Tab-separated table of C-alpha atoms and ligand atoms in Angstrom:
chain	number	residue	atom	x	y	z
A	116	MET	CA	232.542	-86.882	-79.421
A	117	ALA	CA	234.916	-85.604	-81.612
A	118	GLY	CA	238.713	-86.744	-81.175
A	119	LYS	CA	241.518	-84.336	-81.760
A	120	GLY	CA	243.508	-85.656	-84.418
A	121	PHE	CA	242.472	-83.184	-87.153
A	122	SER	CA	241.398	-80.217	-84.958
A	123	ASN	CA	242.916	-76.783	-86.638
A	124	ARG	CA	242.418	-78.719	-90.137
A	125	THR	CA	239.500	-77.921	-92.506
A	126	VAL	CA	238.749	-80.767	-95.176
A	127	PHE	CA	237.181	-80.043	-98.420
A	128	ILE	CA	235.325	-82.776	-100.066
A	129	THR	CA	233.561	-83.160	-103.501
A	130	GLY	CA	230.564	-85.643	-103.909
A	131	ALA	CA	230.258	-85.451	-100.206
A	132	GLY	CA	226.517	-86.032	-100.432
A	133	SER	CA	226.643	-90.008	-100.882
A	134	GLY	CA	228.937	-92.945	-100.508
A	135	ILE	CA	232.554	-92.385	-99.851
A	136	GLY	CA	232.526	-88.651	-99.832
A	137	TYR	CA	229.866	-88.748	-97.325
A	138	GLU	CA	231.866	-91.111	-94.785
A	139	VAL	CA	235.012	-89.278	-95.391
A	140	ALA	CA	233.393	-86.055	-94.254
A	141	LEU	CA	232.116	-87.820	-91.118
A	142	ALA	CA	235.324	-89.572	-90.351
A	143	PHE	CA	237.283	-86.013	-90.392
A	144	ALA	CA	234.551	-84.505	-88.494
A	145	ARG	CA	234.799	-87.242	-85.873
A	146	GLU	CA	238.714	-86.274	-85.378
A	147	GLY	CA	237.865	-82.621	-84.761
A	148	ALA	CA	238.349	-81.306	-88.421
A	149	ASP	CA	235.930	-78.457	-89.989
A	150	ILE	CA	234.208	-79.563	-93.293
A	151	VAL	CA	233.516	-78.175	-96.347
A	152	ALA	CA	231.337	-80.382	-98.266
A	153	THR	CA	230.194	-80.099	-101.807
A	154	ASP	CA	228.061	-81.889	-104.287
A	155	VAL	CA	225.715	-81.429	-107.249
A	156	GLU	CA	222.815	-82.751	-105.057
A	157	GLN	CA	221.454	-80.905	-101.974
A	158	ALA	CA	219.804	-83.584	-100.235
A	159	GLY	CA	222.755	-85.476	-99.291
A	160	LEU	CA	224.430	-82.555	-98.077
A	161	ASP	CA	221.515	-81.673	-95.850
A	162	SER	CA	221.736	-84.673	-93.988
A	163	LEU	CA	225.260	-84.660	-93.867
A	164	ARG	CA	225.175	-81.181	-92.319
A	165	GLN	CA	222.935	-82.674	-89.404
A	166	GLU	CA	225.223	-85.367	-88.613
A	167	VAL	CA	228.568	-83.121	-88.786
A	168	GLU	CA	226.965	-80.312	-86.664
A	169	LYS	CA	226.359	-83.014	-83.740
A	170	LEU	CA	230.014	-83.500	-83.677
A	171	GLY	CA	230.448	-79.945	-82.729
A	172	VAL	CA	232.776	-79.032	-85.545
A	173	GLY	CA	232.413	-76.232	-88.186
A	174	TYR	CA	230.541	-77.193	-91.360
A	175	ARG	CA	229.516	-75.496	-94.480
A	176	HIS	CA	228.311	-76.884	-97.811
A	177	ALA	CA	228.062	-75.560	-101.282
A	178	LEU	CA	226.710	-77.031	-104.627
A	179	LEU	CA	229.604	-77.690	-106.936
A	180	ASP	CA	229.776	-79.497	-110.215
A	181	VAL	CA	233.410	-80.290	-110.466
A	182	SER	CA	233.526	-80.217	-114.080
A	183	ASP	CA	232.976	-76.624	-114.178
A	184	GLN	CA	236.179	-75.242	-113.667
A	185	GLU	CA	235.268	-71.687	-113.410
A	186	ALA	CA	233.001	-72.477	-110.453
A	187	PHE	CA	235.641	-74.576	-108.652
A	188	GLU	CA	238.145	-71.787	-108.715
A	189	THR	CA	235.692	-69.346	-107.509
A	190	LEU	CA	234.617	-71.326	-104.473
A	191	VAL	CA	237.998	-71.990	-103.453
A	192	ALA	CA	239.031	-68.491	-104.042
A	193	GLU	CA	235.751	-67.276	-101.864
A	194	LEU	CA	237.031	-69.758	-98.921
A	195	ASP	CA	240.358	-68.047	-99.266
A	196	ALA	CA	239.391	-64.788	-99.146
A	197	GLN	CA	237.447	-65.545	-95.913
A	198	GLY	CA	240.431	-66.676	-94.469
A	199	LYS	CA	238.861	-70.184	-94.592
A	200	LEU	CA	241.293	-72.027	-97.077
A	201	PRO	CA	240.887	-75.909	-96.456
A	202	ASP	CA	244.341	-77.521	-96.026
A	203	ILE	CA	243.002	-81.054	-96.875
A	204	ALA	CA	241.149	-81.481	-100.253
A	205	VAL	CA	239.462	-84.693	-101.315
A	206	ASN	CA	238.841	-84.889	-104.986
A	207	ASN	CA	236.060	-87.541	-104.731
A	208	ALA	CA	233.244	-86.933	-106.968
A	209	GLY	CA	233.150	-89.238	-109.857
A	210	ILE	CA	230.537	-91.473	-111.792
A	211	GLY	CA	230.416	-94.973	-113.160
A	212	TYR	CA	229.457	-95.667	-116.678
A	213	LEU	CA	229.413	-99.460	-117.518
A	214	ALA	CA	228.881	-100.877	-121.368
A	215	ALA	CA	230.869	-102.305	-123.910
A	216	PHE	CA	233.150	-100.057	-125.853
A	217	LEU	CA	231.310	-99.608	-128.936
A	218	ASP	CA	227.988	-98.946	-127.128
A	219	THR	CA	229.604	-96.285	-124.837
A	220	THR	CA	228.574	-92.813	-127.071
A	221	PRO	CA	230.949	-89.957	-127.350
A	222	GLU	CA	228.658	-88.032	-124.974
A	223	GLN	CA	229.347	-90.736	-122.173
A	224	TRP	CA	232.911	-90.424	-122.808
A	225	ARG	CA	233.204	-86.671	-122.454
A	226	ARG	CA	230.927	-86.950	-119.382
A	227	THR	CA	232.863	-89.633	-117.742
A	228	LEU	CA	236.219	-87.791	-118.412
A	229	ASP	CA	234.981	-84.084	-117.465
A	230	ILE	CA	233.803	-85.365	-114.198
A	231	ASN	CA	236.431	-88.058	-113.142
A	232	VAL	CA	239.224	-86.852	-114.582
A	233	LEU	CA	239.238	-82.784	-115.210
A	234	GLY	CA	237.051	-82.655	-111.913
A	235	VAL	CA	240.122	-83.962	-110.150
A	236	ALA	CA	242.396	-81.789	-112.258
A	237	TRP	CA	240.709	-78.380	-111.570
A	238	GLY	CA	240.295	-79.311	-107.745
A	239	SER	CA	244.142	-80.298	-107.456
A	240	ARG	CA	244.818	-77.032	-109.484
A	241	ALA	CA	242.762	-74.723	-107.378
A	242	PHE	CA	244.040	-75.829	-104.089
A	243	LEU	CA	247.836	-76.309	-105.335
A	244	ARG	CA	248.126	-72.502	-106.685
A	245	LEU	CA	246.689	-71.026	-103.459
A	246	TRP	CA	248.711	-73.408	-101.174
A	247	GLN	CA	251.804	-72.606	-102.762
A	248	ALA	CA	251.200	-69.154	-102.891
A	249	ARG	CA	250.117	-69.149	-99.169
A	250	GLY	CA	252.997	-71.574	-97.943
A	251	ILE	CA	250.412	-73.983	-96.540
A	252	ALA	CA	251.467	-77.536	-96.142
A	253	GLY	CA	248.211	-79.070	-97.518
A	254	HIS	CA	247.216	-82.412	-98.554
A	255	LEU	CA	245.524	-83.357	-101.868
A	256	VAL	CA	243.581	-86.822	-101.681
A	257	ASN	CA	242.506	-87.699	-105.259
A	258	ILE	CA	240.092	-90.743	-105.679
A	259	ALA	CA	241.014	-93.270	-108.421
A	260	SER	CA	240.032	-96.919	-108.148
A	261	ALA	CA	241.333	-100.189	-108.255
A	262	ALA	CA	239.950	-100.150	-111.843
A	263	SER	CA	243.433	-98.421	-112.703
A	264	VAL	CA	245.244	-101.708	-111.384
A	265	THR	CA	242.723	-104.412	-112.183
A	266	PRO	CA	240.359	-102.957	-114.963
A	267	MET	CA	237.371	-105.070	-116.101
A	268	PRO	CA	235.743	-105.443	-119.411
A	269	ASN	CA	232.679	-103.182	-120.168
A	270	MET	CA	234.299	-100.110	-118.561
A	271	ALA	CA	236.443	-98.394	-120.951
A	272	ALA	CA	235.602	-94.986	-120.274
A	273	TYR	CA	235.487	-95.478	-116.338
A	274	ALA	CA	238.922	-97.410	-116.328
A	275	ALA	CA	240.474	-94.921	-118.725
A	276	SER	CA	239.254	-92.104	-116.308
A	277	LYS	CA	240.867	-93.779	-113.198
A	278	TYR	CA	244.139	-94.749	-115.017
A	279	ALA	CA	244.223	-91.026	-115.705
A	280	VAL	CA	244.026	-89.775	-112.143
A	281	GLU	CA	246.459	-92.139	-111.349
A	282	GLY	CA	248.988	-90.825	-113.835
A	283	LEU	CA	247.966	-87.261	-112.492
A	284	CYS	CA	248.926	-88.363	-108.990
A	285	GLU	CA	252.243	-89.755	-109.952
A	286	VAL	CA	253.224	-86.810	-111.707
A	287	LEU	CA	251.965	-84.435	-108.770
A	288	GLN	CA	253.933	-86.645	-106.552
A	289	MET	CA	257.060	-86.066	-108.396
A	290	GLU	CA	256.725	-82.437	-108.797
A	291	LEU	CA	255.886	-81.553	-105.505
A	292	ALA	CA	258.644	-83.977	-103.886
A	293	GLY	CA	260.736	-81.676	-101.533
A	294	THR	CA	257.775	-79.371	-100.786
A	295	PRO	CA	255.524	-79.654	-97.770
A	296	ILE	CA	252.468	-80.447	-100.038
A	297	ARG	CA	251.501	-84.061	-100.249
A	298	VAL	CA	249.408	-86.253	-102.564
A	299	SER	CA	247.570	-89.303	-101.859
A	300	CYS	CA	245.864	-91.505	-104.659
A	301	VAL	CA	243.129	-93.798	-103.165
A	302	HIS	CA	242.352	-97.143	-104.922
A	303	PRO	CA	238.810	-98.399	-103.446
A	304	GLY	CA	237.980	-101.818	-104.399
A	305	VAL	CA	234.438	-103.120	-104.306
A	306	ILE	CA	232.463	-100.592	-102.252
A	307	ASN	CA	228.777	-100.786	-101.615
A	308	THR	CA	227.383	-97.336	-102.608
A	309	ALA	CA	225.010	-95.781	-105.082
A	310	ILE	CA	227.558	-95.852	-107.785
A	311	VAL	CA	226.154	-99.081	-109.108
A	312	LYS	CA	222.283	-98.236	-108.415
A	313	HIS	CA	222.186	-95.861	-111.500
A	314	ASP	CA	220.638	-98.255	-113.879
A	315	ASP	CA	220.901	-95.584	-116.932
A	316	ARG	CA	224.857	-95.559	-116.557
A	317	MET	CA	224.863	-99.513	-117.494
A	318	GLY	CA	224.414	-100.556	-121.076
A	319	PHE	CA	223.815	-104.136	-119.819
A	320	SER	CA	220.698	-106.470	-119.994
A	321	ARG	CA	218.506	-106.275	-116.860
A	322	GLU	CA	219.942	-109.805	-115.553
A	323	GLN	CA	223.395	-108.425	-115.822
A	324	ILE	CA	222.724	-105.165	-113.838
A	325	GLU	CA	220.946	-107.086	-111.091
A	326	ARG	CA	223.737	-109.771	-111.020
A	327	MET	CA	226.352	-106.797	-110.641
A	328	GLN	CA	224.201	-104.933	-107.818
A	329	ARG	CA	223.990	-107.965	-106.036
A	330	HIS	CA	227.679	-108.657	-106.001
A	331	TYR	CA	228.286	-105.066	-104.774
A	332	ALA	CA	225.419	-105.456	-101.919
A	333	ASP	CA	226.919	-108.807	-101.020
A	334	GLN	CA	230.539	-108.400	-101.340
A	335	GLY	CA	231.289	-104.612	-100.955
A	336	ALA	CA	232.809	-102.808	-97.952
A	337	HIS	CA	231.015	-100.168	-96.126
A	338	PRO	CA	232.295	-96.870	-97.552
A	339	SER	CA	233.233	-96.046	-94.022
A	340	VAL	CA	236.143	-98.579	-94.593
A	341	VAL	CA	237.352	-96.316	-97.067
A	342	ALA	CA	237.133	-93.397	-95.014
A	343	ARG	CA	238.997	-95.103	-92.305
A	344	ASP	CA	241.938	-95.694	-94.330
A	345	ILE	CA	241.939	-92.432	-96.033
A	346	LEU	CA	242.106	-90.839	-92.538
A	347	GLU	CA	244.986	-93.225	-91.601
A	348	GLY	CA	246.608	-92.656	-94.843
A	349	VAL	CA	246.610	-88.771	-94.545
A	350	LYS	CA	247.739	-89.048	-90.933
A	351	SER	CA	250.947	-91.177	-92.333
A	352	GLY	CA	251.388	-89.328	-95.509
A	353	LYS	CA	250.766	-92.380	-97.651
A	354	SER	CA	251.367	-92.011	-101.509
A	355	ASN	CA	248.889	-94.738	-102.303
A	356	ILE	CA	245.917	-95.863	-100.406
A	357	PHE	CA	244.694	-99.491	-101.483
A	358	THR	CA	241.236	-100.179	-99.773
A	359	GLY	CA	238.469	-102.534	-99.582
A	360	PRO	CA	237.678	-105.943	-101.143
A	361	GLY	CA	239.847	-106.846	-104.340
A	362	THR	CA	242.801	-104.496	-103.530
A	363	GLY	CA	245.180	-106.845	-101.768
A	364	LEU	CA	245.877	-109.820	-103.587
A	365	PRO	CA	245.249	-108.407	-107.357
A	366	PRO	CA	247.922	-105.738	-107.447
A	367	LEU	CA	250.374	-108.266	-106.344
A	368	LEU	CA	249.378	-110.954	-109.098
A	369	LYS	CA	249.517	-108.223	-111.691
A	370	ARG	CA	253.128	-107.595	-110.551
A	371	LEU	CA	253.950	-111.429	-110.665
A	372	LEU	CA	252.127	-113.414	-113.297
A	373	PRO	CA	252.672	-113.131	-116.893
A	374	ARG	CA	250.140	-110.699	-118.364
A	375	GLY	CA	248.041	-113.382	-120.423
A	376	ALA	CA	247.508	-115.325	-117.043
A	377	PHE	CA	246.370	-112.280	-115.256
A	378	ARG	CA	244.138	-111.283	-117.731
A	379	ARG	CA	242.450	-114.835	-117.758
A	380	LEU	CA	242.100	-114.495	-113.915
A	381	LEU	CA	240.481	-110.903	-114.551
A	382	LEU	CA	237.946	-112.451	-117.221
A	383	ARG	CA	236.949	-115.219	-114.619
A	384	ALA	CA	236.370	-112.761	-111.970
A	385	ALA	CA	234.390	-110.520	-114.790
A	386	ARG	CA	231.997	-113.321	-115.234
A	387	GLU	CA	231.462	-114.152	-111.493
A	388	THR	CA	230.926	-110.295	-110.698
A	389	GLY	CA	228.618	-109.181	-113.596
A	390	TYR	CA	230.998	-107.112	-115.678
A	391	LEU	CA	230.665	-109.922	-118.207
B	1044	NAD	P1	228.252	-92.307	-105.076
B	1044	NAD	O1	227.247	-92.364	-106.284
B	1044	NAD	O2	227.824	-92.928	-103.969
B	1044	NAD	O3	228.759	-90.839	-104.548
B	1044	NAD	C1	229.277	-89.998	-105.757
B	1044	NAD	C2	228.952	-88.573	-105.314
B	1044	NAD	O4	229.434	-87.631	-106.290
B	1044	NAD	C3	227.399	-88.318	-105.479
B	1044	NAD	O5	226.821	-87.841	-104.361
B	1044	NAD	C4	227.033	-87.553	-106.768
B	1044	NAD	O6	226.028	-86.385	-106.452
B	1044	NAD	C5	228.330	-86.714	-106.873
B	1044	NAD	N1	228.654	-86.304	-108.149
B	1044	NAD	C6	228.333	-86.918	-109.516
B	1044	NAD	N2	228.712	-85.872	-110.254
B	1044	NAD	C7	229.230	-84.989	-109.879
B	1044	NAD	C8	229.745	-83.745	-110.270
B	1044	NAD	N3	230.003	-83.459	-111.594
B	1044	NAD	N4	230.054	-82.880	-109.333
B	1044	NAD	C9	230.191	-83.143	-108.107
B	1044	NAD	N5	229.686	-83.955	-107.612
B	1044	NAD	C10	229.205	-84.956	-108.367
B	1044	NAD	O7	229.435	-92.879	-105.450
B	1044	NAD	P2	231.005	-93.511	-104.516
B	1044	NAD	O8	231.156	-95.133	-104.784
B	1044	NAD	O9	230.850	-92.997	-103.151
B	1044	NAD	O10	232.074	-92.603	-105.472
B	1044	NAD	C11	232.872	-92.025	-104.878
B	1044	NAD	C12	234.492	-92.080	-105.684
B	1044	NAD	O11	234.674	-93.299	-105.528
B	1044	NAD	C13	234.212	-92.037	-107.402
B	1044	NAD	O12	235.149	-91.306	-107.597
B	1044	NAD	C14	234.238	-93.464	-107.535
B	1044	NAD	O13	234.697	-93.594	-109.095
B	1044	NAD	C15	235.289	-93.867	-106.725
B	1044	NAD	N6	235.233	-95.279	-106.448
B	1044	NAD	C16	234.114	-96.156	-105.970
B	1044	NAD	C17	234.186	-97.591	-105.921
B	1044	NAD	C18	233.025	-98.120	-105.526
B	1044	NAD	O14	233.024	-99.232	-105.467
B	1044	NAD	N7	231.766	-97.673	-104.816
B	1044	NAD	C19	235.558	-97.967	-106.276
B	1044	NAD	C20	236.229	-97.132	-106.544
B	1044	NAD	C21	236.209	-96.002	-106.787
C-alpha cells in the first residue's frame, strides 16, 4: 500500500530498468509518487511497470539514451506539453569502465563521459529550464559516486566522470541558491548491482574480475538502501547524500589524514577488493 509522503509529485528516473534506478522508482512509488521511468533497455522497464502499477500510482516509461541530448529534451518537452512535467528528476543512468589508464581506449573514455557526465548535464538542463520557466520548485537528484571522494586505481575514466558530476552539482547548488529548486548529489559506496557484472567493461584478468564481483556480492549493500537514503535526502533537502558501505569513515579520513597516508589506505583497500 502506497504511503502519502510524495503523492502529487512525479519522479523522472534515468537508468530505471536495473539496480539503483529501479529501487528509487519503487521507493518513491510506495510513497505515492507517480513515476516516469526511462532506460536504454526495455526488459527492466516492463518488470518495473508490473511492480509499480500494483502500488496504485501513475506509471509510464520510455526508452531514452541519456547521451542523446535531443531525445532527452524532446521527451521532457512532451511531458510538459501534456501537463505532466515531473518535479523530481533523478539522473541515475551510468556505466562503469575499469581498466588501467593506458588500457582505456579513447572510445571508452568518450562513452563513459557521454553517459555519466553529459547524460547528467542534459537531464539537469532539460528540467531546470522548464522548472524555471513554469515557476516549479523542482528537485534534481544527480548520482555521482563514492569514487569522487575515494577513487581507486584502474578507474580513471569512471572516477573522472564522477568527479565531474560532483563539480556540476556544486556549481548548480550555488547558481540555484535562493531559488526554490533543490539539487542533491548522491555518493553511493559499494552497491550490489549489475554494474560490475559486465565483464566486457573490465580490462582485468579473469581472476581479478571474479575477485571484484565477489567483493560486490559479499560486501555490497542492496540498491534499496540507496533508494531509501535518496528518499530521506529529498524529504529533508540534503545537498549531499552519502549512502552504502565505504561512505562513512573514508571521507572523514580524507579530510583528516595527510594525502600520502590516505592514498596508502586506498591502495590497501584496492588490493583487498579487486581494483588492483
Ligand atoms: P546498473 O547497471 O544496475 O543500472 C544502470 C542502468 O542504466 C541500467 O538499467 C542500464 O541499462 C542503464 N543505462 C546504461 N547506459 C544508459 C544510457 N546511455 N542511457 C540510459 N540508461 C542507460 O547500475 P547501478 O549500480 O544501479 O548504477 C546506477 C548509478 O549509480 C550509476 O550512475 C552508477 O555509476 C552509480 N553508482 C553505482 C555504484 C554501485 O556500487 N553499484 C556505486 C556508486 C555509484
